[in-house]
GROMACS .gro file of C-alpha atoms in nm:
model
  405
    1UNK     CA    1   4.838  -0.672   9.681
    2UNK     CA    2   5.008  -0.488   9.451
    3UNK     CA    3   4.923  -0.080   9.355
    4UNK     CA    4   5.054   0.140   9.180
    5UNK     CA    5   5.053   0.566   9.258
    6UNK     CA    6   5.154   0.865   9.108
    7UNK     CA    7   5.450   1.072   9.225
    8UNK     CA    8   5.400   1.204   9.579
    9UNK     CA    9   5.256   1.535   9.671
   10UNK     CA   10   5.593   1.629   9.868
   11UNK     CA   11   5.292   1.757  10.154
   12UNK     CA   12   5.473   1.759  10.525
   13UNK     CA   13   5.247   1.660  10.812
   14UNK     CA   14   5.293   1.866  11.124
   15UNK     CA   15   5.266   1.738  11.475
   16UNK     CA   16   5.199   1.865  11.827
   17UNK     CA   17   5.298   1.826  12.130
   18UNK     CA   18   5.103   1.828  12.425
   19UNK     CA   19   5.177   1.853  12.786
   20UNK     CA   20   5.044   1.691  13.080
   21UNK     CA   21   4.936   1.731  13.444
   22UNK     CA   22   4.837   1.522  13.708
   23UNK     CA   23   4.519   1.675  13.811
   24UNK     CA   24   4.566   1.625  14.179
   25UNK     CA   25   4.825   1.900  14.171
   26UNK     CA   26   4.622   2.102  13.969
   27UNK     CA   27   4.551   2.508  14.150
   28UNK     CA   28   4.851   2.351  14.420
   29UNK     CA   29   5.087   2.605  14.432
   30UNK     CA   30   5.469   2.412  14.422
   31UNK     CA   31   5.641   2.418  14.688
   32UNK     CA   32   6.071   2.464  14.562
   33UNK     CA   33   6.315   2.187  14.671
   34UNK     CA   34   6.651   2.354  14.761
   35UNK     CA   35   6.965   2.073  14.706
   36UNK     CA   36   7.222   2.189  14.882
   37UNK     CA   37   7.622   2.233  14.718
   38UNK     CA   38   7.720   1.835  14.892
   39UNK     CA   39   7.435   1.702  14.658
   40UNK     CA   40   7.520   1.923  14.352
   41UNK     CA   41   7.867   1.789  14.385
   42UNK     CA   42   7.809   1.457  14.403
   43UNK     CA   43   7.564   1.473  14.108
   44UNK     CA   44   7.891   1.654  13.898
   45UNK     CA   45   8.100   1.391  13.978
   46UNK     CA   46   7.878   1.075  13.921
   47UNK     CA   47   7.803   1.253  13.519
   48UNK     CA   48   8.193   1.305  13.502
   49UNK     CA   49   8.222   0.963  13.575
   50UNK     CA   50   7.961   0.837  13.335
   51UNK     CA   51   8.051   1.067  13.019
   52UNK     CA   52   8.437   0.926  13.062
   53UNK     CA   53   8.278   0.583  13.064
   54UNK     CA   54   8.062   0.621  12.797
   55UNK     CA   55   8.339   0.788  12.559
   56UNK     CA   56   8.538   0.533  12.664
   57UNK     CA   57   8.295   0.290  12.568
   58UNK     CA   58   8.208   0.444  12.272
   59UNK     CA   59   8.586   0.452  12.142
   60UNK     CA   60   8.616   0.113  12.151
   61UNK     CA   61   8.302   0.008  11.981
   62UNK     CA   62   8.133  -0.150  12.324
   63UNK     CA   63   7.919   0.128  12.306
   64UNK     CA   64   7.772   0.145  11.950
   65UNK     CA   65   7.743  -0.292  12.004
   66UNK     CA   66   7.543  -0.245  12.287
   67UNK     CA   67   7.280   0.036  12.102
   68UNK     CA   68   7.304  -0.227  11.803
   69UNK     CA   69   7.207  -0.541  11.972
   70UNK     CA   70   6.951  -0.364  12.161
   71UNK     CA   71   6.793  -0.257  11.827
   72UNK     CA   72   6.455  -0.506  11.772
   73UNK     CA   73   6.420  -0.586  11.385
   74UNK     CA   74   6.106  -0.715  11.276
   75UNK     CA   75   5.955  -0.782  10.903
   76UNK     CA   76   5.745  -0.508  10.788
   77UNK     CA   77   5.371  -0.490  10.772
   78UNK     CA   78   5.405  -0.289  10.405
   79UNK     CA   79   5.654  -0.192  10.208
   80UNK     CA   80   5.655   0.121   9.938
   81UNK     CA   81   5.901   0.042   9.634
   82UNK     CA   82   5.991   0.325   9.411
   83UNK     CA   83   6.086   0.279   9.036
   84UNK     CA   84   6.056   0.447   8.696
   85UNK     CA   85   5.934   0.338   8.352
   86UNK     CA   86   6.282   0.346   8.196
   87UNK     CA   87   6.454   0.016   8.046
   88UNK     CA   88   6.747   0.066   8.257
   89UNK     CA   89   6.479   0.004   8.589
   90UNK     CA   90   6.435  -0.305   8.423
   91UNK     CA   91   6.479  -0.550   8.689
   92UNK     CA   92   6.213  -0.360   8.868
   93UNK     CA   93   5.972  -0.360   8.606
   94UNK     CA   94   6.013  -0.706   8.583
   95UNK     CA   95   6.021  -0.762   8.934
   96UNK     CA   96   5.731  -0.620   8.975
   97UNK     CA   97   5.535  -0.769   8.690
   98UNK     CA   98   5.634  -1.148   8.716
   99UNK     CA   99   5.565  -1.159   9.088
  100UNK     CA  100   5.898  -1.190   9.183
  101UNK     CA  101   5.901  -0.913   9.480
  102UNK     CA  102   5.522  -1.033   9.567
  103UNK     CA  103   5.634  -1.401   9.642
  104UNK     CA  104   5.939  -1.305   9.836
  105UNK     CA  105   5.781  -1.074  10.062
  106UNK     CA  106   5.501  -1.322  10.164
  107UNK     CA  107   5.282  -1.157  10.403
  108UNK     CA  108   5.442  -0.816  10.380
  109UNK     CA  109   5.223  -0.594  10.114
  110UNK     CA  110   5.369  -0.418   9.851
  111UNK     CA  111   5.264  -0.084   9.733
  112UNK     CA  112   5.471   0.078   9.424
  113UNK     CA  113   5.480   0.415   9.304
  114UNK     CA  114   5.646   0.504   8.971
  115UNK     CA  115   5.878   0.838   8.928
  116UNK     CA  116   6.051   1.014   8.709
  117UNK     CA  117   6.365   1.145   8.776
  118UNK     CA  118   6.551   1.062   9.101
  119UNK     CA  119   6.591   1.384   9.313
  120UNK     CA  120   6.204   1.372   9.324
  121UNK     CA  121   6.207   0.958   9.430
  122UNK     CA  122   6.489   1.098   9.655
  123UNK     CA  123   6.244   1.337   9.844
  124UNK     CA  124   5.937   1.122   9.903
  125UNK     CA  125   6.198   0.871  10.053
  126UNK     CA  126   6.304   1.175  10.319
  127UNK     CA  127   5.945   1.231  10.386
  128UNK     CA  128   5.893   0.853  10.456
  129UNK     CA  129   5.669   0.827  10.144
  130UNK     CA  130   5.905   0.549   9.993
  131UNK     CA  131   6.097   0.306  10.159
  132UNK     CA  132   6.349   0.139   9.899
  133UNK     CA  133   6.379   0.295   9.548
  134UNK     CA  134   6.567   0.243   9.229
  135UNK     CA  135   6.706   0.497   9.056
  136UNK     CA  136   7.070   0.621   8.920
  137UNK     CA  137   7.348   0.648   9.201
  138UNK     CA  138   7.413   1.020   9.162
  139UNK     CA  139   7.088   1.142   9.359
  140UNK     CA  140   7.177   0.870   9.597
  141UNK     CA  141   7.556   1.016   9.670
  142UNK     CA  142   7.374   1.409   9.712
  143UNK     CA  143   7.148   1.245   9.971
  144UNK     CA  144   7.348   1.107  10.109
  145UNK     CA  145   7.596   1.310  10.157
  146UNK     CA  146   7.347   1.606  10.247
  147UNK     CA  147   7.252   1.411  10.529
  148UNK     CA  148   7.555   1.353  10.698
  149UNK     CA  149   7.529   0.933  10.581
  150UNK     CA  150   7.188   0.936  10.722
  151UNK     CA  151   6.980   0.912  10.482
  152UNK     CA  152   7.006   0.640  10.235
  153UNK     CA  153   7.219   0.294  10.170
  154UNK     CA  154   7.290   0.146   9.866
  155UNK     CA  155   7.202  -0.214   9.924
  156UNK     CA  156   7.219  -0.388   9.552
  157UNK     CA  157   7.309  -0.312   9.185
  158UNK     CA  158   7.035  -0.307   8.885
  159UNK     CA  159   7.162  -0.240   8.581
  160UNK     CA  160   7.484  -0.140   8.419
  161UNK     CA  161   7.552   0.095   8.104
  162UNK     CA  162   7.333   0.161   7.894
  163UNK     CA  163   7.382   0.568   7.897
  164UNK     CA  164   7.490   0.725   7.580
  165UNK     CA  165   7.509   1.086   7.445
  166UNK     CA  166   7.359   1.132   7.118
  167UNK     CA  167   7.396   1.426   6.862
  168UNK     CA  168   7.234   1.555   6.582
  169UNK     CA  169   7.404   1.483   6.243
  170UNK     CA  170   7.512   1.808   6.173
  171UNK     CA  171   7.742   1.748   6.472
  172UNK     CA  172   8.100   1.661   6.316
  173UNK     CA  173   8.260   1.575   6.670
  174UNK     CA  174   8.360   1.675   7.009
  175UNK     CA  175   8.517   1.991   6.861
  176UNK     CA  176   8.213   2.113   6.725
  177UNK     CA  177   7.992   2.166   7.017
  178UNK     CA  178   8.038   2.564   7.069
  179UNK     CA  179   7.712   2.715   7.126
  180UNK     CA  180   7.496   2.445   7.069
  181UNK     CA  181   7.165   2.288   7.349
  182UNK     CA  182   7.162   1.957   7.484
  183UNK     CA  183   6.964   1.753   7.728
  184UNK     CA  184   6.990   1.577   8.024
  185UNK     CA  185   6.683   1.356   8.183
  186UNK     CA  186   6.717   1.589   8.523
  187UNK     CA  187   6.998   1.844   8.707
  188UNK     CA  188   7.192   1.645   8.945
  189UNK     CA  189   7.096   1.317   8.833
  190UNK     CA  190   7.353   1.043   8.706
  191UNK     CA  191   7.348   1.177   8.321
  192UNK     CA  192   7.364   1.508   8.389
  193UNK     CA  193   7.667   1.504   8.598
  194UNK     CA  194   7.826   1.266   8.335
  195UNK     CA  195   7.760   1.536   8.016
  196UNK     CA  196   7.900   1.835   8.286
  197UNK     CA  197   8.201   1.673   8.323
  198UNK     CA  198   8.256   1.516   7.992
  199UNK     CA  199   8.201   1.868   7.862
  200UNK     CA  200   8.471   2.019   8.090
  201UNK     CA  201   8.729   1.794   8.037
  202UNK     CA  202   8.670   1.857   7.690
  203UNK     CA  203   8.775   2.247   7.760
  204UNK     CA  204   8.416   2.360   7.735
  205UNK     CA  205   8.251   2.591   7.951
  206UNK     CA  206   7.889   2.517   8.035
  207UNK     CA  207   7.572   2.741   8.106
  208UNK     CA  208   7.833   3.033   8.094
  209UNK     CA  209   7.648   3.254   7.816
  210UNK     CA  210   7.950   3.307   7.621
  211UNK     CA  211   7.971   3.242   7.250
  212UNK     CA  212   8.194   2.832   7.334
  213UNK     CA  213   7.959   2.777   7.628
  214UNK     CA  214   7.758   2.504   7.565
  215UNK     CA  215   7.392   2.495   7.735
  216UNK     CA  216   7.259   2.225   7.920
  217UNK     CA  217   6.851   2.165   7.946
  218UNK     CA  218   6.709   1.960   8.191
  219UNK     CA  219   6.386   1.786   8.086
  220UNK     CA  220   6.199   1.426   8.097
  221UNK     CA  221   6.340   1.187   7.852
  222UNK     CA  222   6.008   1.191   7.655
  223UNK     CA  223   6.034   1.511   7.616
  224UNK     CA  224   6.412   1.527   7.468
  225UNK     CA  225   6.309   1.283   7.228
  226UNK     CA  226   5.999   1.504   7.111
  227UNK     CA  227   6.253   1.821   7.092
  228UNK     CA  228   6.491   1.625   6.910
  229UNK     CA  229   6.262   1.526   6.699
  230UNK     CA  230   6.194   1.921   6.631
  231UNK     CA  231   6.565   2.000   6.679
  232UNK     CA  232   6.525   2.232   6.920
  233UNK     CA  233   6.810   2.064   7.135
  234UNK     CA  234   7.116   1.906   6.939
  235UNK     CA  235   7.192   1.608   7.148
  236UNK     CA  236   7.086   1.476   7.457
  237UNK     CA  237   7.270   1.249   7.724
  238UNK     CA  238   7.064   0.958   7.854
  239UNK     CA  239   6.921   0.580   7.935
  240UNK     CA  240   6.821   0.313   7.741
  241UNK     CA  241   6.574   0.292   7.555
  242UNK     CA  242   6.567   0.716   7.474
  243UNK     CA  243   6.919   0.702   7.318
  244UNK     CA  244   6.848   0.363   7.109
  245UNK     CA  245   6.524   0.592   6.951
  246UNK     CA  246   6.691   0.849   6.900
  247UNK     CA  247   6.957   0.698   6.698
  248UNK     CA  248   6.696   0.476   6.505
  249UNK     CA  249   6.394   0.714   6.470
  250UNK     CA  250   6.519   1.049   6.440
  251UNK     CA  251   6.882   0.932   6.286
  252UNK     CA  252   7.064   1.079   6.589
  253UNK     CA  253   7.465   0.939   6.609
  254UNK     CA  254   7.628   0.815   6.928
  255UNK     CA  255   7.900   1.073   6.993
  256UNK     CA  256   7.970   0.909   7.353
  257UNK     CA  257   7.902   0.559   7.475
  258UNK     CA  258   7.950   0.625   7.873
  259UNK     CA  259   8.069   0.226   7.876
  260UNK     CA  260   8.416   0.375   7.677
  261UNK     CA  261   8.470   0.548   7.976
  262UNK     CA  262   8.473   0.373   8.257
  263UNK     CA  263   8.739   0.006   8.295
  264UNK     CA  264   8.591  -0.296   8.132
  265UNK     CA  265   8.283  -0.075   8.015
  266UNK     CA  266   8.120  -0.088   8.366
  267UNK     CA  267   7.928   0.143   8.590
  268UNK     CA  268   7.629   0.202   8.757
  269UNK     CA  269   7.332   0.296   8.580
  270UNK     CA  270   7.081   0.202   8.851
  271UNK     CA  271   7.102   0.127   9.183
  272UNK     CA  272   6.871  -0.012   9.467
  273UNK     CA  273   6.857   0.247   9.785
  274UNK     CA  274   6.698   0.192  10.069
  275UNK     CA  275   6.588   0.420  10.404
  276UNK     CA  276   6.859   0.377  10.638
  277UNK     CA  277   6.635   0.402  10.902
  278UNK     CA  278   6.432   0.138  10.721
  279UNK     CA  279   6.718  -0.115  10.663
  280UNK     CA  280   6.811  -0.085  11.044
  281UNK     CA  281   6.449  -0.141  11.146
  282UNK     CA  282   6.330  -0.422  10.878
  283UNK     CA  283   6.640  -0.614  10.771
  284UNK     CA  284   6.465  -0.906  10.701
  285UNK     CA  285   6.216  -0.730  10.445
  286UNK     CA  286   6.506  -0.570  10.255
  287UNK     CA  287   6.653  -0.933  10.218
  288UNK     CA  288   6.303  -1.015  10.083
  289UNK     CA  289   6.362  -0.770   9.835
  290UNK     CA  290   6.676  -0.866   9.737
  291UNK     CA  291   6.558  -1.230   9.745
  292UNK     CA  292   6.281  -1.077   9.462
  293UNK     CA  293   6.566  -0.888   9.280
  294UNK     CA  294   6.747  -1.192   9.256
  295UNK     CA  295   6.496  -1.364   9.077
  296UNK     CA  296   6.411  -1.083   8.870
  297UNK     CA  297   6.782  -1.020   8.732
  298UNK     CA  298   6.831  -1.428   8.699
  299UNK     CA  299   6.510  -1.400   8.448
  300UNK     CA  300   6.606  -1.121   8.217
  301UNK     CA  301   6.945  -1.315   8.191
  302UNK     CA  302   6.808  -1.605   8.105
  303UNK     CA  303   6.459  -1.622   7.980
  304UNK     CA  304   6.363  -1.616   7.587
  305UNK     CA  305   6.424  -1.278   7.488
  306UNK     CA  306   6.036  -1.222   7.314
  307UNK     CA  307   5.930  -1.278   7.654
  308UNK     CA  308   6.144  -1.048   7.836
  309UNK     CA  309   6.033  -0.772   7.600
  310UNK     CA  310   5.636  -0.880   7.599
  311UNK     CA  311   5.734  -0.857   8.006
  312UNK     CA  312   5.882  -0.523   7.983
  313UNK     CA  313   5.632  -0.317   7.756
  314UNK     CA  314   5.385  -0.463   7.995
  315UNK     CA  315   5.555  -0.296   8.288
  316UNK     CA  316   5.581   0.012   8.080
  317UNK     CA  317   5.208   0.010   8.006
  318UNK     CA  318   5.159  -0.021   8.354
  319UNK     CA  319   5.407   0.244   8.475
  320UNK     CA  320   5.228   0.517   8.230
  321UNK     CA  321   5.503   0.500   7.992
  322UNK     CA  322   5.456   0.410   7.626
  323UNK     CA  323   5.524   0.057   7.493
  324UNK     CA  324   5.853   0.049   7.311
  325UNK     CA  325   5.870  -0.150   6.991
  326UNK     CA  326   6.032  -0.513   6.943
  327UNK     CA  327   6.302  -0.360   6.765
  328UNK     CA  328   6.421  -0.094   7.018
  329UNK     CA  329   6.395  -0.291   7.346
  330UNK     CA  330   6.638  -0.554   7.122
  331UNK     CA  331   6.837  -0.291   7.041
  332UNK     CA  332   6.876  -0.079   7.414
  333UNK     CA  333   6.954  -0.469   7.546
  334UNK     CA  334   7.272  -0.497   7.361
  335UNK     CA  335   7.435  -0.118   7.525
  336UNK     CA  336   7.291  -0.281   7.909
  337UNK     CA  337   7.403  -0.528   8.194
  338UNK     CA  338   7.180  -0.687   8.417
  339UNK     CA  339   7.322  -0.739   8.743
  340UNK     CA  340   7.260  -0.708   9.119
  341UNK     CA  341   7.627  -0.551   9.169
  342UNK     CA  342   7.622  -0.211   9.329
  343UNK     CA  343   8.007  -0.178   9.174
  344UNK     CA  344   8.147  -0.039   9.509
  345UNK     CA  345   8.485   0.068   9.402
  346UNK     CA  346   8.335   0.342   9.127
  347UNK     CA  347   8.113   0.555   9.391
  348UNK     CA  348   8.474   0.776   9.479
  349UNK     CA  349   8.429   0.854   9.113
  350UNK     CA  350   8.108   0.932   9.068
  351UNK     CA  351   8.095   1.177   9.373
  352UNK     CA  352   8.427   1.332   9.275
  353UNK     CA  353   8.213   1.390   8.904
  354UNK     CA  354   7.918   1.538   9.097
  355UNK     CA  355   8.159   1.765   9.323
  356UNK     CA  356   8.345   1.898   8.984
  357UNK     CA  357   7.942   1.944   8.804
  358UNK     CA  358   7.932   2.124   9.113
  359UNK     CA  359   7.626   1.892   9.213
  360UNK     CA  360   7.774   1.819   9.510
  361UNK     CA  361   8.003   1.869   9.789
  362UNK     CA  362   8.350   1.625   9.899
  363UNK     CA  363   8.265   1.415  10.165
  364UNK     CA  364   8.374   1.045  10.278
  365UNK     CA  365   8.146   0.715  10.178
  366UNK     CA  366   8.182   0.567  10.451
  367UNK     CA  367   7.852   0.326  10.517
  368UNK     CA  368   7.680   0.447  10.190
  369UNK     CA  369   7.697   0.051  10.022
  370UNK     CA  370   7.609  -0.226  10.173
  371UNK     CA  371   7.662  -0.567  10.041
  372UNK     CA  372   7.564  -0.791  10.322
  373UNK     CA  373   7.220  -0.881  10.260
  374UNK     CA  374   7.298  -0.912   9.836
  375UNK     CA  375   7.565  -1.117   9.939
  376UNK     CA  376   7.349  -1.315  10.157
  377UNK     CA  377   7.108  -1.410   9.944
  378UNK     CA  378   7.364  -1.505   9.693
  379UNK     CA  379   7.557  -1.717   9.902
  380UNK     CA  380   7.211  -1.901   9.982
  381UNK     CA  381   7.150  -1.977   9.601
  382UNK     CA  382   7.526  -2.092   9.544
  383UNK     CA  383   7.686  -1.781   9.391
  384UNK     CA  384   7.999  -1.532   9.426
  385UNK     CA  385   7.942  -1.236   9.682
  386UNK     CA  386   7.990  -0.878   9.477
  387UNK     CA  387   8.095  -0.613   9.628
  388UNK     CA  388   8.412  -0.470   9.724
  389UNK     CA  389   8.586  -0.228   9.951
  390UNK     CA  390   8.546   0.164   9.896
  391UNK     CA  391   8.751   0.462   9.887
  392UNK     CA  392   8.672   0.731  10.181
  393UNK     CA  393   8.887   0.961   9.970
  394UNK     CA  394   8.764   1.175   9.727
  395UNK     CA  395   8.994   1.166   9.387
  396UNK     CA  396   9.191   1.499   9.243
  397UNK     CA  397   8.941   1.684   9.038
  398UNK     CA  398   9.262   1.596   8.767
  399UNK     CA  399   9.161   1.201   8.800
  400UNK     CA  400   9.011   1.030   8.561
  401UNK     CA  401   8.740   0.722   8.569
  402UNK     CA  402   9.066   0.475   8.470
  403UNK     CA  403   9.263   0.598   8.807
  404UNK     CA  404   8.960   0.477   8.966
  405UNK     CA  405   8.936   0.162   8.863
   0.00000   0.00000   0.00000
């Protein structure tokens, strides 16, 4: 059974502990045990012993083999799967829709919720809320790396491209931005860091308050449309299919198509994360979902496109977010990728972008993809792995997207 909820209330649920005693002993007054210095030195020398071992151990690997093979995995009873009504979660929405996620679970339930920006699908997966979520890769890296590599793993790919900053006419170029307001779908997430650090290679300062600072407004993508519409903002930065309407219904102009930036016009627009407590517990129900994914991506590829988009405004209806017309889901298509590539080698990239937005801080990224269960399930159905090895090293705040590749 599939249901759909609203965004969580973020509530924590306290606990408490509770001590015990046998009550045999209870009013018995204790009677103290002395150990005498042989004893205490024997008991020093048997831990010495034991923390060399275990170091040992734990230096060459035997250790952390041991803990893993003595880790039971099981399918889970439910599973919570986090998405939002964009085009670019696509693969969800039509996951979701067509059954896909439903038949490869089998007896594992599926609950959904739908979100709307990622720092907020972020924190009801830290509360446990939400167990595997898409949503852009940027949120992903700051949980990540908040957590110490705890937190979250980046298990498949979505969708690629599809972002594009769009101006008001009155805009003649890069060089006339001075001053002027523009939008981003939510601080810290994917677009936003892109516009920050488009904007400061560009030479402009941003949110400074001085006359050739240029502001940037966080705010739903529904809602940059409507103020764009009012022109109240002058541009905003942003997913399919917000950029395509603004450029056909409010005669916006692409200033920046994020795919000219980035080798071969690729990068991650959205990304499937999962609990990393979650994947080490339930393995075989992430696979599952992968195995749905799959499916999902293989039918926006290659079913008639009328029926992709009568599949997609019905996931939109469902998510709570307006049906798009024919014209504009046509239209977002041609700027997207489908595809269940996480695009491994550009995450140095995009958390050297979020450390100069100032988003967040340099870390390594080691253990924050991985590929084996994608690759799994495509070597099962006949097809190349994806994937790819990735850089621990944060780039020069001088490098570009190119030196990435």
């Amino acid at each position: 059974m599939t249901r759909t909820a609203g965004a969580p209330t973020g509530q924590a649920h306290g606990s408490t502990a509770v001590t015990r005693s046998s009550s045999a002993d209870a009013g018995q007054p204790r009677r103290r045990r002395r150990i005498g210095w042989p004893a205490v030195l024997a008991g020093l020398a048997i831990l010495c012993v034991l923390t060399v071992t275990a170091t040992v151990l734990r230096a060459n690997g035997t250790l952390d083999a041991m803990e893993q093979a003595g880790t039971e995995t099981s399918d889970a009873q439910e599973v919570t799967l986090g998405y939002f009504g964009n085009l670019t979660h696509g693969p969800a929405l039509a996951g979701v829709e067509q059954g896909y996620f439903e038949q490869a679970l089998g007896e594992t339930e599926l609950n959904t919720q739908v979100f709307n920006t990622g720092p907020t699908t972020i924190e009801a997966m830290n509360s446990g809320e939400v167990d595997i979520a898409f949503m852009g890769p940027n949120p992903a890296i700051n949980s990540f790396v908040q957590s110490g590599g705890e937190s979250v793993t980046i298990v498949a790919g979505a969708t690629s491209g599809g972002a594009q900053f769009i101006v008001s006419n009155d805009v003649a170029g890069p060089d006339d931005l001075a001053g002027r307001t523009f939008a981003t779908p939510d601080f810290g997430g994917t677009q936003d860091v892109a516009l920050r650090v488009w904007l400061q290679d560009q030479g402009y300062e941003v949110d400074t308050g001085s006359p050739d600072s240029v502001s940037i407004t966080p705010m739903p993508s529904g809602q940059a449309l409507q103020t764009f519409r009012q022109g109240a903002i002058d541009g905003f930065w942003g997913p399919q299919p917000w950029a395509t309407r603004m450029t056909q219904e409010e005669g916006g102009q692409v200033l920046v198509d994020e795919r000219d930036l980035w080798p071969d016009g690729r990068y991650p627009t959205t990304v499937l994360a999962v609990r990393t407590d979650f994947l080490q517990q339930h393995p075989q129900t992430v696979e599952k979902i992968l195995t749905g994914l799959e499916d999902s991506v293989d039918y926006l590829n290659t079913a008639d496109q009328d029926q992709v988009i009568e599949t997609l405004n019905t996931g939109f209806e469902n998510a709570r977010t307006e049906p798009l017309d024919p014209e504009t889901i046509a239209g977002s298509l041609e700027a997207m990728e489908w595809t269940t590539d996480p695009m491994e080698s550009t995450y140095a990239t995009l958390l050297e972008n979020g450390v100069q937005a100032g988003t967040t801080q340099e870390a390594s990224l080691d253990g924050f993809v991985d590929d084996s269960l994608i690759n799994t399930v495509r070597e099962n159905r006949g097809m190349d792995p994806v994937g790819g090895e990735i850089s621990a090293a944060v780039l020069p705040a001088t490098g570009s997207r190119e030196d990435a590749a």
